Coordinates of C-alpha atoms and ligand atoms in Angstrom, one line a residue:
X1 CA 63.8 -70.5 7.6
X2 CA 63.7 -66.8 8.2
X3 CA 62.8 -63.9 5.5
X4 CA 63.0 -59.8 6.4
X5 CA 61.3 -57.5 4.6
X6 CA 60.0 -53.7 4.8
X7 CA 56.5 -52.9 4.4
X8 CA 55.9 -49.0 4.7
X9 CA 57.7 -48.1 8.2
X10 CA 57.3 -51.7 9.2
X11 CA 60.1 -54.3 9.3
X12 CA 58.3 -57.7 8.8
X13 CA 60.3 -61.1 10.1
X14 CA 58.5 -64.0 8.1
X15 CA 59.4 -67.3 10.0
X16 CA 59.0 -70.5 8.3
X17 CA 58.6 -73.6 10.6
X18 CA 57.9 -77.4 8.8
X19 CA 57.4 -80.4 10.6
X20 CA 56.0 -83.6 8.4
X21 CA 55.6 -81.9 5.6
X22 CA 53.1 -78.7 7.2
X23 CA 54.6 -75.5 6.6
X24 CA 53.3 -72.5 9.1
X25 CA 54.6 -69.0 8.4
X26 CA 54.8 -66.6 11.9
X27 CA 55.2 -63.1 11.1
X28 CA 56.9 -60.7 13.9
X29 CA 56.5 -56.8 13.5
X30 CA 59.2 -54.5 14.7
X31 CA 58.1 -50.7 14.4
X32 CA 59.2 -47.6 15.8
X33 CA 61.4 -49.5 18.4
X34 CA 58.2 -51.9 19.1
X35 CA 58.7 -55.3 18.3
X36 CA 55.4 -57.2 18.1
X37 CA 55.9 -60.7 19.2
X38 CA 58.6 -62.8 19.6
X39 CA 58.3 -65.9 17.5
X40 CA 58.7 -69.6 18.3
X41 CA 61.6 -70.5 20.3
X42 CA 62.4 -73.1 17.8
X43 CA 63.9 -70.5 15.4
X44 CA 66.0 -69.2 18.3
X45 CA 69.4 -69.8 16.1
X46 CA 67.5 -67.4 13.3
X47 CA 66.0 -65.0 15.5
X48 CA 68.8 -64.2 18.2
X49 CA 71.0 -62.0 15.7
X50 CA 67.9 -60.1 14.6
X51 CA 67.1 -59.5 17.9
X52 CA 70.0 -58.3 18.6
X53 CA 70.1 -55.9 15.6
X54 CA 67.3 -54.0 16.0
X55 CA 66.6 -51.1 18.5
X56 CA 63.8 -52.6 20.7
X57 CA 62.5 -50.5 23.4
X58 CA 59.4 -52.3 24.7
X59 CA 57.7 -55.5 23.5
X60 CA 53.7 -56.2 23.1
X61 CA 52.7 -59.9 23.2
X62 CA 49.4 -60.0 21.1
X63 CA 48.9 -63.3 23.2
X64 CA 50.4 -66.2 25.2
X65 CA 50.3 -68.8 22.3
X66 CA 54.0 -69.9 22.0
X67 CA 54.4 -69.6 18.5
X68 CA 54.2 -65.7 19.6
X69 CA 56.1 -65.6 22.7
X70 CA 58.5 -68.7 22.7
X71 CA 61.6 -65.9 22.9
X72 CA 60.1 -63.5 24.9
X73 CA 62.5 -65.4 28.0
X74 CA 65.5 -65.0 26.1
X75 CA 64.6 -60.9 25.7
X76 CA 63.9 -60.5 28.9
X77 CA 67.0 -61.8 29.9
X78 CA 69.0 -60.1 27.5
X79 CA 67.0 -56.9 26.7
X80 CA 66.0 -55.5 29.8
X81 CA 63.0 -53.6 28.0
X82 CA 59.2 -53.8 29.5
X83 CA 56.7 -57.1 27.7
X84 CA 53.4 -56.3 27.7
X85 CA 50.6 -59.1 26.9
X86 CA 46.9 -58.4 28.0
X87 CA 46.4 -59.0 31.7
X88 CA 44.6 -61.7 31.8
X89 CA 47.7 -63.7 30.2
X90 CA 50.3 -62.7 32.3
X91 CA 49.8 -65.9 34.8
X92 CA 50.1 -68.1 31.5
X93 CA 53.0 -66.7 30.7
X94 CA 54.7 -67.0 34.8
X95 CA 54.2 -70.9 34.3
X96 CA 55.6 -73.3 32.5
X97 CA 53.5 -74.0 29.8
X98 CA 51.7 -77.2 29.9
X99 CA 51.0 -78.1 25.7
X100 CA 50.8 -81.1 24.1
X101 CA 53.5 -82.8 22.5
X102 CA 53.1 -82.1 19.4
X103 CA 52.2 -78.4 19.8
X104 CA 56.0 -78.4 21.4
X105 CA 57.4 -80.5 18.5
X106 CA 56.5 -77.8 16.5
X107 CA 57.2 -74.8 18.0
X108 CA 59.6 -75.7 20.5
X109 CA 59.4 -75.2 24.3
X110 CA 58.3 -72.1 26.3
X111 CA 60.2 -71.2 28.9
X112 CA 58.3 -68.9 31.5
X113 CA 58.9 -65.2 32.0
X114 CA 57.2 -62.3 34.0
X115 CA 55.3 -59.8 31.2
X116 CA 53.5 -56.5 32.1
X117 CA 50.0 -56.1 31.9
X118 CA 49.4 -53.6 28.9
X119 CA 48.0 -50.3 29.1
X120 CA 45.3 -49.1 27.4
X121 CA 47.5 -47.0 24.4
X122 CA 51.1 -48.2 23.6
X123 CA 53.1 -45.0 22.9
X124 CA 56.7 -45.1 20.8
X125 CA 58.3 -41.8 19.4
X126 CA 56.4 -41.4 16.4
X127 CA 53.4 -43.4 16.9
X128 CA 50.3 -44.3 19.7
X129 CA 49.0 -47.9 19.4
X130 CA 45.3 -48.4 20.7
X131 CA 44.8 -51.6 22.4
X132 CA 41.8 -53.8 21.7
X133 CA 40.9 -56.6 23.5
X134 CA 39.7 -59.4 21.0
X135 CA 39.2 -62.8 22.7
X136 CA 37.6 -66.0 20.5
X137 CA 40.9 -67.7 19.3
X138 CA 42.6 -67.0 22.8
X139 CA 41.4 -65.4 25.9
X140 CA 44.4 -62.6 26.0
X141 CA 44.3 -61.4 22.7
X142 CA 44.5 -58.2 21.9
X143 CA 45.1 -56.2 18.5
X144 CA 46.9 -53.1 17.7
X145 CA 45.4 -49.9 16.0
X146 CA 47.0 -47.1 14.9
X147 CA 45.0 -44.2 13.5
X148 CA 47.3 -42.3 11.4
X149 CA 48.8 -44.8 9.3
X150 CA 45.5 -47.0 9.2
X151 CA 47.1 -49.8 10.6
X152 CA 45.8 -52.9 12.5
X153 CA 48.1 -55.6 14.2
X154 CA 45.7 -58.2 14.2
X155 CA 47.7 -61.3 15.4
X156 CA 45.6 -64.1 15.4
X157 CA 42.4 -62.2 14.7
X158 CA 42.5 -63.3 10.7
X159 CA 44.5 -66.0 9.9
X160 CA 42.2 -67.4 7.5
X161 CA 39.0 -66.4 5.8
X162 CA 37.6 -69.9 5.8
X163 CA 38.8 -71.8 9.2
X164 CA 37.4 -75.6 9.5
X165 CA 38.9 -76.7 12.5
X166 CA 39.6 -74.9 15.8
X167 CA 41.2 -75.7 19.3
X168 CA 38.4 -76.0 22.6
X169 CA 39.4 -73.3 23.5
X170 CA 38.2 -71.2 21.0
X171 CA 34.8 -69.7 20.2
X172 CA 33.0 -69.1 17.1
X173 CA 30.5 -66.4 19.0
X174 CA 33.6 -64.4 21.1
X175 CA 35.4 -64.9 17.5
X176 CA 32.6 -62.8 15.8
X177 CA 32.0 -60.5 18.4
X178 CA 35.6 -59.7 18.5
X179 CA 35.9 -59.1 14.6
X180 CA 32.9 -56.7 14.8
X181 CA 34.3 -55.2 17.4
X182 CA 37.7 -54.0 15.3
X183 CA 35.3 -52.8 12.5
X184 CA 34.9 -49.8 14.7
X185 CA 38.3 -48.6 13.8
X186 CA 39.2 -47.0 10.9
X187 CA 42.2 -49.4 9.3
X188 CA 43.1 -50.8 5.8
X189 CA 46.4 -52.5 6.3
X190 CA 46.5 -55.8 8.6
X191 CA 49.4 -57.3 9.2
X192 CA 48.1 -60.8 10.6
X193 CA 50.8 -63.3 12.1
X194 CA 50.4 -66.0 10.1
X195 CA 49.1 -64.6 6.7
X196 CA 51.4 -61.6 6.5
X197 CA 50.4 -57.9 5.1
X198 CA 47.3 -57.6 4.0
X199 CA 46.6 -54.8 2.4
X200 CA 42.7 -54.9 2.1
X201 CA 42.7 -55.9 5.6
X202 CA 39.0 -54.8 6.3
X203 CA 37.7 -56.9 3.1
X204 CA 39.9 -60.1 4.0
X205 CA 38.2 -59.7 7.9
X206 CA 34.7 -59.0 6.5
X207 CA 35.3 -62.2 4.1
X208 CA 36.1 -64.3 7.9
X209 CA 33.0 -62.6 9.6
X210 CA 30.5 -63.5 7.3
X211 CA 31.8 -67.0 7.0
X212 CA 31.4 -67.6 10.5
X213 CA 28.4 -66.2 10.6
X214 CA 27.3 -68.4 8.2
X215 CA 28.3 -71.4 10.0
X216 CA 26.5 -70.2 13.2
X217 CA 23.3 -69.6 11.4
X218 CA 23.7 -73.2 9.6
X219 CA 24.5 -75.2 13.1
X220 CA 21.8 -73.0 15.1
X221 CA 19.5 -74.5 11.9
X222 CA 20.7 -77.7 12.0
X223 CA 20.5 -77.9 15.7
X224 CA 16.4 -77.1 15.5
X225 CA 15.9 -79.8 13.6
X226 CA 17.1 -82.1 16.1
X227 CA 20.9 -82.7 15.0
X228 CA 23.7 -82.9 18.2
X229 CA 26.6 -82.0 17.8
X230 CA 28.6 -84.6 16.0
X231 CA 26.1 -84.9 13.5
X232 CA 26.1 -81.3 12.8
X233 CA 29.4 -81.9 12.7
X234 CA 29.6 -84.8 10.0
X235 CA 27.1 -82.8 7.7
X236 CA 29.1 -79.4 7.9
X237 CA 32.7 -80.5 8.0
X238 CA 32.8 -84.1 6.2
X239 CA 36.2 -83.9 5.3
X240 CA 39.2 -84.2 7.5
X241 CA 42.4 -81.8 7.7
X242 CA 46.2 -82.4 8.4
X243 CA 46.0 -80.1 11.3
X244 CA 43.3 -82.6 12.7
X245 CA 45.7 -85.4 12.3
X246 CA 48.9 -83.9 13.6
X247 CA 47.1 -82.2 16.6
X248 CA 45.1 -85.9 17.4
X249 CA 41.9 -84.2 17.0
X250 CA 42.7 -81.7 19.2
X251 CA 42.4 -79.3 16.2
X252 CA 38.5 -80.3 15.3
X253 CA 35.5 -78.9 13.4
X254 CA 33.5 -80.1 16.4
X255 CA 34.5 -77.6 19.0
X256 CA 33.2 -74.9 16.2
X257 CA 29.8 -76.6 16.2
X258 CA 30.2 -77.0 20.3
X259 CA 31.3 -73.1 21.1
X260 CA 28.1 -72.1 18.8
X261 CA 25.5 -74.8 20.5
X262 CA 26.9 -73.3 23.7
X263 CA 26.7 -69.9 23.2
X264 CA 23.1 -71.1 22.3
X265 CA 22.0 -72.7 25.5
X266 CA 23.7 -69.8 27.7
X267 CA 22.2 -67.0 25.8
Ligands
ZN301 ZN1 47.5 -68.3 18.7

């Protein structure tokens, strides 16, 4: 299911993808000729015509995840216009991505494609976009700031105030770090991926920051007193989610508690 809508100069694309009863929104941004991400190839049908209606000139990956790139082949076969994703993701993005089944069930297959490294400030004819590099939910990931208007692409910076369960490959300490990070920037607006426009932005990212600062200062706690990991686990995060379930654990609360013990032991 696919929804368009304006917000300000922005034209949002609100994609709707279910799979056994879990419904996860992906929002695309198209301003100023820049399109901000390119969606899940499994809403290819959906997304080709818009696509093709707009006026893209360039393309900015906010990382290699392929709910945000999975039609960033099909533009660069048809659109001929630069894609940019930080540099550290271009090699994810030159191979075939290797994701689990279920991840591919749900978003449909990546096919590989050759993106540019971004530079430092993404200019379009009325607008300069300052690019951040904010690592924690993926090692690419970068946000987008524009001073003006006040607003901040965040990708997958947000997504939830309260997250519970996280992939191994993300980081509870880098997640922080990076949120602090953006609070150096002067924006009210965030228009998130997955949560949409937010327009308290800085409040709904201050309500994430202090949570997971919370949980760091409980596991470091709980750690002193003796605790390992999957106990900390069992006493902070007793109760288990779909997205634990549909992802066979590969979505867990225990690589929260494991990124902050971690972070301990190499600080
Ligand atoms: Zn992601």
């Amino acid at each position: 299911m696919i929804q368009e809508f304006q917000h300000e100069d922005i034209h949002c694309v609100k994609v709707t993808v279910s799979f056994s009863g879990i419904n996860i929104n992906v929002h695309l941004y198209f301003v100023d000729g820049l399109l901000i991400d390119t969606g899940p190839s499994r809403a290819k049908k959906n997304l080709i015509p818009i696509f093709q209606s707009l006026p893209i000139s360039q393309i900015v990956l906010t990382h290699h995840h392929e709910d945000h790139t999975g039609m960033s082949s099909w533009i660069a076969d048809h659109l001929n216009k630069p894609i940019y994703i930080h540099e550290t993701g271009v090699s994810d993005c030159q191979q075939p991505s290797n994701i689990p089944f279920y991840r591919r069930v749900f978003w449909g297959n990546n096919t590989p494609f050759q993106p540019e490294p971004i530079p430092q400030i993404i200019e379009t004819e009325n607008h300069n976009f300052e690019v951040i590099h904010t690592p924690g939910h993926a090692h690419d990931h970068i946000v987008l700031f524009n001073k003006e208007k006040g607003w901040l692409f965040g990708g997958d910076l947000f997504v939830v105030s309260r997250p519970k369960s996280m992939f191994s490959f993300e980081s509870v300490p880098v997640m922080v770090k990076s949120i602090r990070k953006v609070f150096d920037y002067d924006f009210s607006t965030l228009y998130c991926s997955h949560a949409g426009v937010l327009v308290n932005g800085k409040e709904h990212l201050a309500s994430k920051l202090q949570y997971l600062e919370d949980i760091q200062g409980q596991v470091k706690k709980l750690h002193q007193k003796g605790m390992n990991a999957k106990e900390i686990q069992k006493e902070l995060f007793p109760k288990i989610h779909a997205m634990q379930i549909l992802s066979g654990f590969e979505n867990s609360p225990l690589h929260m508690v494991n990124s902050i013990l971690n972070n301990v032991e190499n600080a």
